[in-house]
Short mmCIF file of C-alpha atoms in Angstrom, two decimals:
data_model
loop_
_atom_site.label_atom_id
_atom_site.label_comp_id
_atom_site.label_asym_id
_atom_site.label_seq_id
_atom_site.Cartn_x
_atom_site.Cartn_y
_atom_site.Cartn_z
CA MET V 13 -25.02 -37.95 -210.41
CA ILE V 14 -23.88 -40.14 -207.53
CA GLY V 15 -20.73 -39.27 -205.69
CA PRO V 16 -17.71 -41.58 -205.48
CA LYS V 17 -18.36 -42.17 -201.77
CA LYS V 18 -21.76 -43.66 -202.54
CA TYR V 19 -20.24 -45.85 -205.23
CA ARG V 20 -17.62 -47.09 -202.76
CA LYS V 21 -20.42 -47.79 -200.26
CA GLN V 22 -22.29 -49.79 -202.92
CA LEU V 23 -19.14 -51.81 -203.59
CA LEU V 24 -18.66 -52.42 -199.89
CA ASP V 25 -22.29 -53.54 -199.53
CA LEU V 26 -21.78 -56.20 -202.21
CA GLY V 27 -19.55 -58.09 -199.78
CA ILE V 28 -16.87 -58.93 -202.30
CA GLU V 29 -14.02 -58.34 -199.87
CA GLY V 30 -13.48 -61.48 -197.86
CA MET V 31 -15.87 -63.56 -199.94
CA GLU V 32 -14.98 -67.24 -199.72
CA ILE V 33 -14.93 -69.45 -202.78
CA ASP V 34 -16.49 -72.74 -201.67
CA VAL V 35 -15.88 -75.66 -204.02
CA SER V 36 -16.21 -78.43 -201.43
CA THR V 37 -19.21 -79.84 -203.29
CA ILE V 38 -20.55 -79.33 -206.79
CA ASP V 39 -23.68 -77.65 -205.35
CA ASN V 40 -21.60 -75.19 -203.34
CA ALA V 41 -19.43 -74.48 -206.37
CA MET V 42 -22.50 -73.84 -208.52
CA ASP V 43 -24.01 -71.55 -205.86
CA THR V 44 -20.76 -69.62 -205.64
CA LEU V 45 -20.66 -69.36 -209.43
CA ASN V 46 -24.22 -67.99 -209.47
CA LYS V 47 -23.36 -65.43 -206.77
CA LEU V 48 -20.33 -64.32 -208.76
CA ASN V 49 -22.46 -63.92 -211.89
CA GLU V 50 -24.95 -61.74 -209.99
CA ILE V 51 -22.17 -59.64 -208.48
CA GLU V 52 -20.62 -59.24 -211.92
CA LYS V 53 -23.89 -57.89 -213.34
CA ILE V 54 -24.16 -55.37 -210.51
CA LEU V 55 -20.52 -54.32 -210.91
CA LYS V 56 -21.01 -53.72 -214.62
CA LYS V 57 -24.06 -51.53 -213.89
CA ILE V 58 -22.10 -49.54 -211.31
CA ARG V 59 -19.17 -49.15 -213.74
CA TYR V 60 -21.58 -47.91 -216.42
CA ASN V 61 -22.95 -45.32 -213.98
CA VAL V 62 -19.44 -44.23 -212.98
CA ARG V 63 -18.48 -43.74 -216.62
CA THR V 64 -21.69 -41.80 -217.26
CA ASP V 65 -20.89 -39.53 -214.31
CA ILE V 66 -17.36 -38.96 -215.62
CA ARG V 67 -18.78 -37.95 -219.01
CA ARG V 68 -21.17 -35.54 -217.30
CA ILE V 69 -18.35 -34.02 -215.29
CA ARG V 70 -16.30 -33.50 -218.45
CA LEU V 71 -19.25 -31.87 -220.20
CA ASP V 72 -19.94 -29.61 -217.21
CA TYR V 73 -16.35 -28.46 -217.06
CA MET V 74 -16.26 -27.98 -220.83
CA ALA V 75 -19.22 -25.64 -220.46
CA LYS V 76 -17.45 -23.80 -217.62
CA LEU V 77 -14.33 -23.38 -219.75
CA GLN V 78 -16.45 -22.00 -222.58
CA GLU V 79 -18.01 -19.54 -220.12
CA VAL V 80 -14.53 -18.35 -219.20
CA ASP V 81 -13.78 -17.83 -222.90
CA LYS V 82 -17.02 -15.91 -223.38
CA SER V 83 -16.36 -13.74 -220.34
CA ALA V 84 -12.96 -12.84 -221.80
CA ASN V 85 -14.64 -10.78 -224.50
CA LYS V 86 -17.03 -9.02 -222.14
CA LYS V 87 -16.07 -5.77 -220.58
CA SER V 88 -16.45 -5.77 -216.83
CA GLY V 89 -15.32 -3.93 -213.79
CA LEU V 90 -15.55 -0.29 -212.87
CA PHE V 91 -13.86 1.02 -215.99
CA GLY V 92 -15.19 -1.57 -218.46
CA ARG V 93 -11.92 -3.39 -219.03
CA LYS V 94 -11.58 -6.84 -220.50
CA LYS V 95 -10.06 -9.61 -218.42
CA SER V 96 -6.33 -9.98 -218.85
CA VAL V 97 -5.07 -13.01 -220.73
CA SER V 98 -3.12 -14.21 -217.70
CA LYS V 99 -6.25 -14.10 -215.54
CA ILE V 100 -8.19 -16.12 -218.15
CA VAL V 101 -5.39 -18.68 -218.38
CA GLN V 102 -5.26 -18.89 -214.59
CA GLU V 103 -9.03 -19.50 -214.39
CA LYS V 104 -8.83 -22.19 -217.05
CA LYS V 105 -5.94 -23.93 -215.29
CA MET V 106 -7.85 -23.86 -212.02
CA LEU V 107 -10.95 -25.35 -213.65
CA THR V 108 -8.90 -28.03 -215.40
CA LYS V 109 -7.14 -28.97 -212.17
CA GLU V 110 -10.47 -29.12 -210.33
CA ARG V 111 -11.96 -31.30 -213.09
CA ASN V 112 -9.00 -33.69 -213.04
CA LEU V 113 -9.19 -34.07 -209.26
CA THR V 114 -12.91 -34.76 -209.42
CA ILE V 115 -12.50 -37.32 -212.18
CA ALA V 116 -9.59 -38.97 -210.33
CA THR V 117 -11.91 -39.91 -207.46
CA TYR V 118 -14.23 -41.62 -209.94
CA ASP V 119 -11.27 -43.31 -211.64
CA VAL V 120 -10.33 -44.93 -208.33
CA VAL V 121 -13.81 -46.42 -208.10
CA GLU V 122 -13.69 -47.60 -211.70
CA ASN V 123 -10.27 -49.21 -211.17
CA THR V 124 -11.60 -50.99 -208.08
CA ILE V 125 -14.53 -52.31 -210.11
CA ASP V 126 -12.19 -53.49 -212.87
CA ASP V 127 -10.07 -55.22 -210.23
CA TYR V 128 -13.13 -57.00 -208.83
CA LEU V 129 -14.22 -58.06 -212.31
CA ASP V 130 -10.77 -59.55 -212.95
CA GLN V 131 -10.94 -61.41 -209.64
CA ILE V 132 -14.40 -62.73 -210.52
CA GLU V 133 -13.12 -63.97 -213.86
CA ASN V 134 -10.20 -65.74 -212.19
CA SER V 135 -12.50 -67.24 -209.56
CA ARG V 136 -14.93 -68.39 -212.24
CA TYR V 137 -12.10 -70.15 -214.05
CA TYR V 138 -11.00 -71.82 -210.80
CA ILE V 139 -14.55 -72.96 -209.98
CA LYS V 140 -15.18 -74.33 -213.47
CA ASN V 141 -11.92 -76.27 -213.34
CA SER V 142 -12.83 -77.63 -209.91
CA ILE V 143 -16.26 -78.76 -211.13
CA GLN V 144 -14.72 -80.30 -214.24
CA ARG V 145 -12.23 -82.27 -212.15
CA ARG V 146 -15.03 -83.66 -209.98
CA VAL V 147 -17.29 -84.56 -212.87
CA GLY V 148 -14.53 -86.08 -214.90
#
């Protein structure tokens, strides 16, 4: 599992921010279109990995919540008492909050990727129209 910081670094390394769309000639437009297609493939792979990580996080926390449920029936402590219901609920709330915060950091990365993919689609449309105007 890769952390959200590494995903953000991968996105930064792609050089999407500040990328110029050059349609001055048909060759430049085609090169730009090819670059966008390559970047799109990479973005889709990163998004797939992010979604896989989110699924893993959910499964991990589901297992942790089940552990809390199992520990509720066990007697523990000095006098062999069961955990109180309020303590179990509190543990579950804490785990749920922790899970949601962890997933939120991955959601930010996924939303950024979706944003980039939308921009690529719009740029692709612009480039194709530009080429079509030049060709006739």
